Amino acid sequence: MTAELHEELTDPHGEQLDHGAASSRPLKSRIAEPQPRGAKIRGNRPVDQSEAANRFMAATEHEAMHDARLWDLRQKRDKEMHGIEEWEELRNLASGIKEHTLSKLDYYLELFEKNATANGIKVHWAKDGAEHNAIVLEILRSRGVERLIKSKSMLTEECGFREFMAHNHVEVIETDLGERIQQLDDEAPSHVVVPAVHKLRTDVASVFAKTIGSDPDNADAHYLTECQREATRPLILSAQAGMTGGNFVVAETGTFVVCTNEGNADLSANTPPLHIASIGIEKLIPGLNELPVFIRLLSRSALGSPITQYTSHFRGPREGGEMHVVLVDNGRSERLGMEKFWPGLKCIRCGACMNTCPVFRRSGGLSYGATYAGPIGLIIDPTFNVHKYRNLPYSSTMNGSCTNVCPVKINIHEQIADWRKTLAGDGEISPVKKVMMKAAGEVLASPVVYRASLPLGRSALRHLPHFMLYNKLNTWGRKRDIPETPKQTFNEWYRKNRKSQEKSQSEGENS
Amino acid sequence: MKVGLFVPCYVDMFHPETGIATLELLERFGLSVEYPVDQTCCGQPMTNTGCEREAAKTEELFVRNFGKYDYIVTPSGSCTNQVRNNMTAIEQTDAVKHVRSRTYELVEFLHDVLKVDAFPWAEFPHRVALHNNCNTLRNLRIASMSERREEPFSKPKALLGMVKGIEFADLTRPDECCGFGGTFSVFEEGVSAKMGQDKVTDQLKSGAEYVTSSDSSCMMHQEGCARRMGANLKYIHIAQILNGARA
């Protein structure tokens, strides 16, 4: 079975396009490595990110591809950054605009509602995911909608939207290719921009073979894309309603902007007569003057491309159509009131922090077991459920790369440190960490106890100081050699070689 | 100028030669350097884990030990960052504020305070890869970082450039964290070790004979990975090179 390529998938010289070229390189092994799955979710028990990360790294082809692919995005981002002289100024502006808007959010939300209503948009307010889902279901049911096409939206992931709709017998078709792959595989997106980036082409081939009947042995990216296109296009054309998210909501014009690279949001919004946009209340910006700051930063930060292929402005329903905007809070108002954690609301979901994060690149996004993975996830997820996500802020070396790529200057690594403090203060810290740190604190507060705890002579692990390796599993030594303990500590050397001189000098001075 | 030498706990324990080189190097510039023998640690392991309360007594001890000096110098940017930016578990008295604002990492002290322009005794005819600790790089700003659009600069490179015979090996991901991350190296051992292995692989590919850094902690982790991998790389603190270590 072969599929003919659409003309736009080849360039005039018959060569594959950039992204396709990267993903169409032959895989090393002939036997496909099975895809590692994400974190094990056990009710409300704290998610064990490192357990899932270890499984991801054990699948070496997946880990290597994931790291290389995302590092490539980071490098493309750097290249774009160097092309913009005023890059740091743009980041300052973007941060300032978001901060301003968030500080007057009630005003801008009402201004948007007024202007959008005047444009013919019906504005709804949802305090949480459940309310959002109920509002959307009501709209769909009252119009007899059985099939909904939608573009990618992290907000609907927060709301558990697809599951809810399946339960209520509304068929939801994702139109973003990556998100569609994840939907067919019954898996959450692993990344806010590239939701199936943790999958190899062989994984996709296997998902498509099972769900849309493609050739399981053909893992050519163009073939797979074409198969999906053929399978999904009729569903899109026959859907009675379309749903999108919204990247930016412009208060002064009562409009909203959706950015995609596949044009799938436009397809979702424009094909059926009914368009519903679900948007978090933090997406507001004051006016169109502020918009270009974000448009210039968004795709450069996300993918290292100058602009998203489609940057679509929605102003109101088409003739004979309907347009609804559901503004969703779902914990955002509460977060806005958190002294240390409100800046997370500035996030424009570009994923740059994920691409640069060395832990994320090696762990895969599903290892976090939460809607938001990577650095931004570490600081947002605990606001949804502090107990379940209490381990996440420890899945970081706090290296600070995330903070410095963030286009809206969220102090991510500082917030990770603040979360650790908050969690430990609230008793939401694992007993091992607590016991170990209490012991360390006591040893290090006393020079005498500290000196007594040090290893003696050139001995191995059993003499390593307790406070450094207070761990039965000796995790340090599993993949690393233990440093040799020298003959004497610096302190001992100093006492022998310098302290005695000091004494004799001062004795000499006194005499 | 009265200088207090802070030798971090892991340097004291595992790398006394780094402490010795730091002391000797500072003395070469005619400084009167004292090492308060009752010192232990800066409190970073506890603070890093979120256990601020548990760090308080260690922080108090630090201030008692170092309150009397004009400058506190240490061969660790990570510990300097802790003292300067995160020593907040205790009441911010004048003594605490003094200690926090006067603590310097060795390289920035040589570069910014002493403004050293030569190390006539130093010669290191080897190919060297430089590793910047993430706290030192992004919080102390010891060098420009690849994430930002800024004029390139590197204080450690500027100092090492004055060493006769030295040759720099370029890494493909120079600013990538090596995975040490303090208590991260123990609590999240799997990812930590993988990042360390990747760092060592990058260093090997660069053709470096030596890796140097102003932080022993990262190098302790990298060296542990390198040895387990059987990689032929040597790790040496920047203080030793600047103090004239020959190899």
PDB file of N, CA and C in Angstrom, chain B residues 138-170:
ATOM      1  N   ARG B 138      24.257  30.897  35.652  1.00  0.00           N
ATOM      2  CA  ARG B 138      23.002  31.618  35.448  1.00  0.00           C
ATOM      3  C   ARG B 138      22.570  32.471  36.633  1.00  0.00           C
ATOM      4  N   ASN B 139      23.072  32.166  37.825  1.00  0.00           N
ATOM      5  CA  ASN B 139      22.713  33.012  38.966  1.00  0.00           C
ATOM      6  C   ASN B 139      23.818  34.000  39.322  1.00  0.00           C
ATOM      7  N   LEU B 140      25.074  33.556  39.299  1.00  0.00           N
ATOM      8  CA  LEU B 140      26.176  34.489  39.568  1.00  0.00           C
ATOM      9  C   LEU B 140      26.599  35.226  38.302  1.00  0.00           C
ATOM     10  N   ARG B 141      26.168  34.729  37.151  1.00  0.00           N
ATOM     11  CA  ARG B 141      26.507  35.335  35.852  1.00  0.00           C
ATOM     12  C   ARG B 141      28.011  35.405  35.615  1.00  0.00           C
ATOM     13  N   ILE B 142      28.694  34.283  35.812  1.00  0.00           N
ATOM     14  CA  ILE B 142      30.146  34.218  35.624  1.00  0.00           C
ATOM     15  C   ILE B 142      30.518  34.241  34.140  1.00  0.00           C
ATOM     16  N   ALA B 143      29.546  33.911  33.298  1.00  0.00           N
ATOM     17  CA  ALA B 143      29.765  33.919  31.849  1.00  0.00           C
ATOM     18  C   ALA B 143      28.429  34.190  31.165  1.00  0.00           C
ATOM     19  N   SER B 144      28.496  34.564  29.888  1.00  0.00           N
ATOM     20  CA  SER B 144      27.246  34.737  29.140  1.00  0.00           C
ATOM     21  C   SER B 144      26.634  33.358  28.940  1.00  0.00           C
ATOM     22  N   MET B 145      25.310  33.338  28.794  1.00  0.00           N
ATOM     23  CA  MET B 145      24.659  32.032  28.617  1.00  0.00           C
ATOM     24  C   MET B 145      24.011  31.950  27.244  1.00  0.00           C
ATOM     25  N   SER B 146      23.946  30.748  26.710  1.00  0.00           N
ATOM     26  CA  SER B 146      23.453  30.573  25.352  1.00  0.00           C
ATOM     27  C   SER B 146      21.956  30.850  25.230  1.00  0.00           C
ATOM     28  N   GLU B 147      21.243  30.860  26.352  1.00  0.00           N
ATOM     29  CA  GLU B 147      19.796  31.105  26.307  1.00  0.00           C
ATOM     30  C   GLU B 147      19.471  32.563  26.002  1.00  0.00           C
ATOM     31  N   ARG B 148      20.409  33.460  26.346  1.00  0.00           N
ATOM     32  CA  ARG B 148      20.130  34.882  26.219  1.00  0.00           C
ATOM     33  C   ARG B 148      20.840  35.510  25.030  1.00  0.00           C
ATOM     34  N   ARG B 149      20.243  36.595  24.557  1.00  0.00           N
ATOM     35  CA  ARG B 149      20.915  37.340  23.503  1.00  0.00           C
ATOM     36  C   ARG B 149      21.753  38.404  24.189  1.00  0.00           C
ATOM     37  N   GLU B 150      23.013  38.108  24.394  1.00  0.00           N
ATOM     38  CA  GLU B 150      23.895  39.039  25.089  1.00  0.00           C
ATOM     39  C   GLU B 150      25.312  38.917  24.553  1.00  0.00           C
ATOM     40  N   GLU B 151      26.115  39.927  24.847  1.00  0.00           N
ATOM     41  CA  GLU B 151      27.510  39.905  24.416  1.00  0.00           C
ATOM     42  C   GLU B 151      28.214  38.723  25.081  1.00  0.00           C
ATOM     43  N   PRO B 152      28.927  37.926  24.296  1.00  0.00           N
ATOM     44  CA  PRO B 152      29.614  36.781  24.912  1.00  0.00           C
ATOM     45  C   PRO B 152      30.717  37.250  25.865  1.00  0.00           C
ATOM     46  N   PHE B 153      30.761  36.635  27.036  1.00  0.00           N
ATOM     47  CA  PHE B 153      31.870  36.865  27.965  1.00  0.00           C
ATOM     48  C   PHE B 153      32.030  35.630  28.836  1.00  0.00           C
ATOM     49  N   SER B 154      33.206  35.436  29.384  1.00  0.00           N
ATOM     50  CA  SER B 154      33.430  34.315  30.289  1.00  0.00           C
ATOM     51  C   SER B 154      34.590  34.670  31.214  1.00  0.00           C
ATOM     52  N   LYS B 155      34.285  34.850  32.475  1.00  0.00           N
ATOM     53  CA  LYS B 155      35.338  35.194  33.432  1.00  0.00           C
ATOM     54  C   LYS B 155      36.335  34.040  33.611  1.00  0.00           C
ATOM     55  N   PRO B 156      35.860  32.786  33.722  1.00  0.00           N
ATOM     56  CA  PRO B 156      36.848  31.715  33.862  1.00  0.00           C
ATOM     57  C   PRO B 156      37.738  31.574  32.631  1.00  0.00           C
ATOM     58  N   LYS B 157      37.160  31.795  31.455  1.00  0.00           N
ATOM     59  CA  LYS B 157      37.951  31.688  30.235  1.00  0.00           C
ATOM     60  C   LYS B 157      38.968  32.826  30.158  1.00  0.00           C
ATOM     61  N   ALA B 158      38.544  34.004  30.616  1.00  0.00           N
ATOM     62  CA  ALA B 158      39.458  35.145  30.618  1.00  0.00           C
ATOM     63  C   ALA B 158      40.661  34.841  31.503  1.00  0.00           C
ATOM     64  N   LEU B 159      40.422  34.230  32.669  1.00  0.00           N
ATOM     65  CA  LEU B 159      41.530  33.907  33.571  1.00  0.00           C
ATOM     66  C   LEU B 159      42.388  32.774  33.005  1.00  0.00           C
ATOM     67  N   LEU B 160      41.725  31.735  32.527  1.00  0.00           N
ATOM     68  CA  LEU B 160      42.470  30.588  31.989  1.00  0.00           C
ATOM     69  C   LEU B 160      43.296  30.994  30.767  1.00  0.00           C
ATOM     70  N   GLY B 161      42.779  31.993  30.035  1.00  0.00           N
ATOM     71  CA  GLY B 161      43.487  32.481  28.848  1.00  0.00           C
ATOM     72  C   GLY B 161      44.867  33.041  29.189  1.00  0.00           C
ATOM     73  N   MET B 162      45.086  33.399  30.474  1.00  0.00           N
ATOM     74  CA  MET B 162      46.391  33.938  30.886  1.00  0.00           C
ATOM     75  C   MET B 162      47.366  32.820  31.260  1.00  0.00           C
ATOM     76  N   VAL B 163      46.883  31.588  31.196  1.00  0.00           N
ATOM     77  CA  VAL B 163      47.743  30.448  31.540  1.00  0.00           C
ATOM     78  C   VAL B 163      48.488  29.991  30.288  1.00  0.00           C
ATOM     79  N   LYS B 164      49.809  29.887  30.418  1.00  0.00           N
ATOM     80  CA  LYS B 164      50.654  29.530  29.277  1.00  0.00           C
ATOM     81  C   LYS B 164      50.315  28.123  28.758  1.00  0.00           C
ATOM     82  N   GLY B 165      50.183  28.018  27.456  1.00  0.00           N
ATOM     83  CA  GLY B 165      50.085  26.698  26.826  1.00  0.00           C
ATOM     84  C   GLY B 165      48.699  26.080  26.806  1.00  0.00           C
ATOM     85  N   ILE B 166      47.747  26.703  27.443  1.00  0.00           N
ATOM     86  CA  ILE B 166      46.422  26.075  27.541  1.00  0.00           C
ATOM     87  C   ILE B 166      45.687  26.158  26.193  1.00  0.00           C
ATOM     88  N   GLU B 167      44.930  25.117  25.919  1.00  0.00           N
ATOM     89  CA  GLU B 167      44.158  25.075  24.682  1.00  0.00           C
ATOM     90  C   GLU B 167      42.734  24.672  25.077  1.00  0.00           C
ATOM     91  N   PHE B 168      41.728  25.342  24.511  1.00  0.00           N
ATOM     92  CA  PHE B 168      40.346  25.047  24.903  1.00  0.00           C
ATOM     93  C   PHE B 168      39.689  24.050  23.951  1.00  0.00           C
ATOM     94  N   ALA B 169      38.951  23.101  24.529  1.00  0.00           N
ATOM     95  CA  ALA B 169      38.163  22.156  23.731  1.00  0.00           C
ATOM     96  C   ALA B 169      36.705  22.598  23.794  1.00  0.00           C
ATOM     97  N   ASP B 170      36.046  22.655  22.635  1.00  0.00           N
ATOM     98  CA  ASP B 170      34.661  23.147  22.606  1.00  0.00           C
ATOM     99  C   ASP B 170      33.651  22.010  22.714  1.00  0.00           C
TER     100      ASP B 170
END
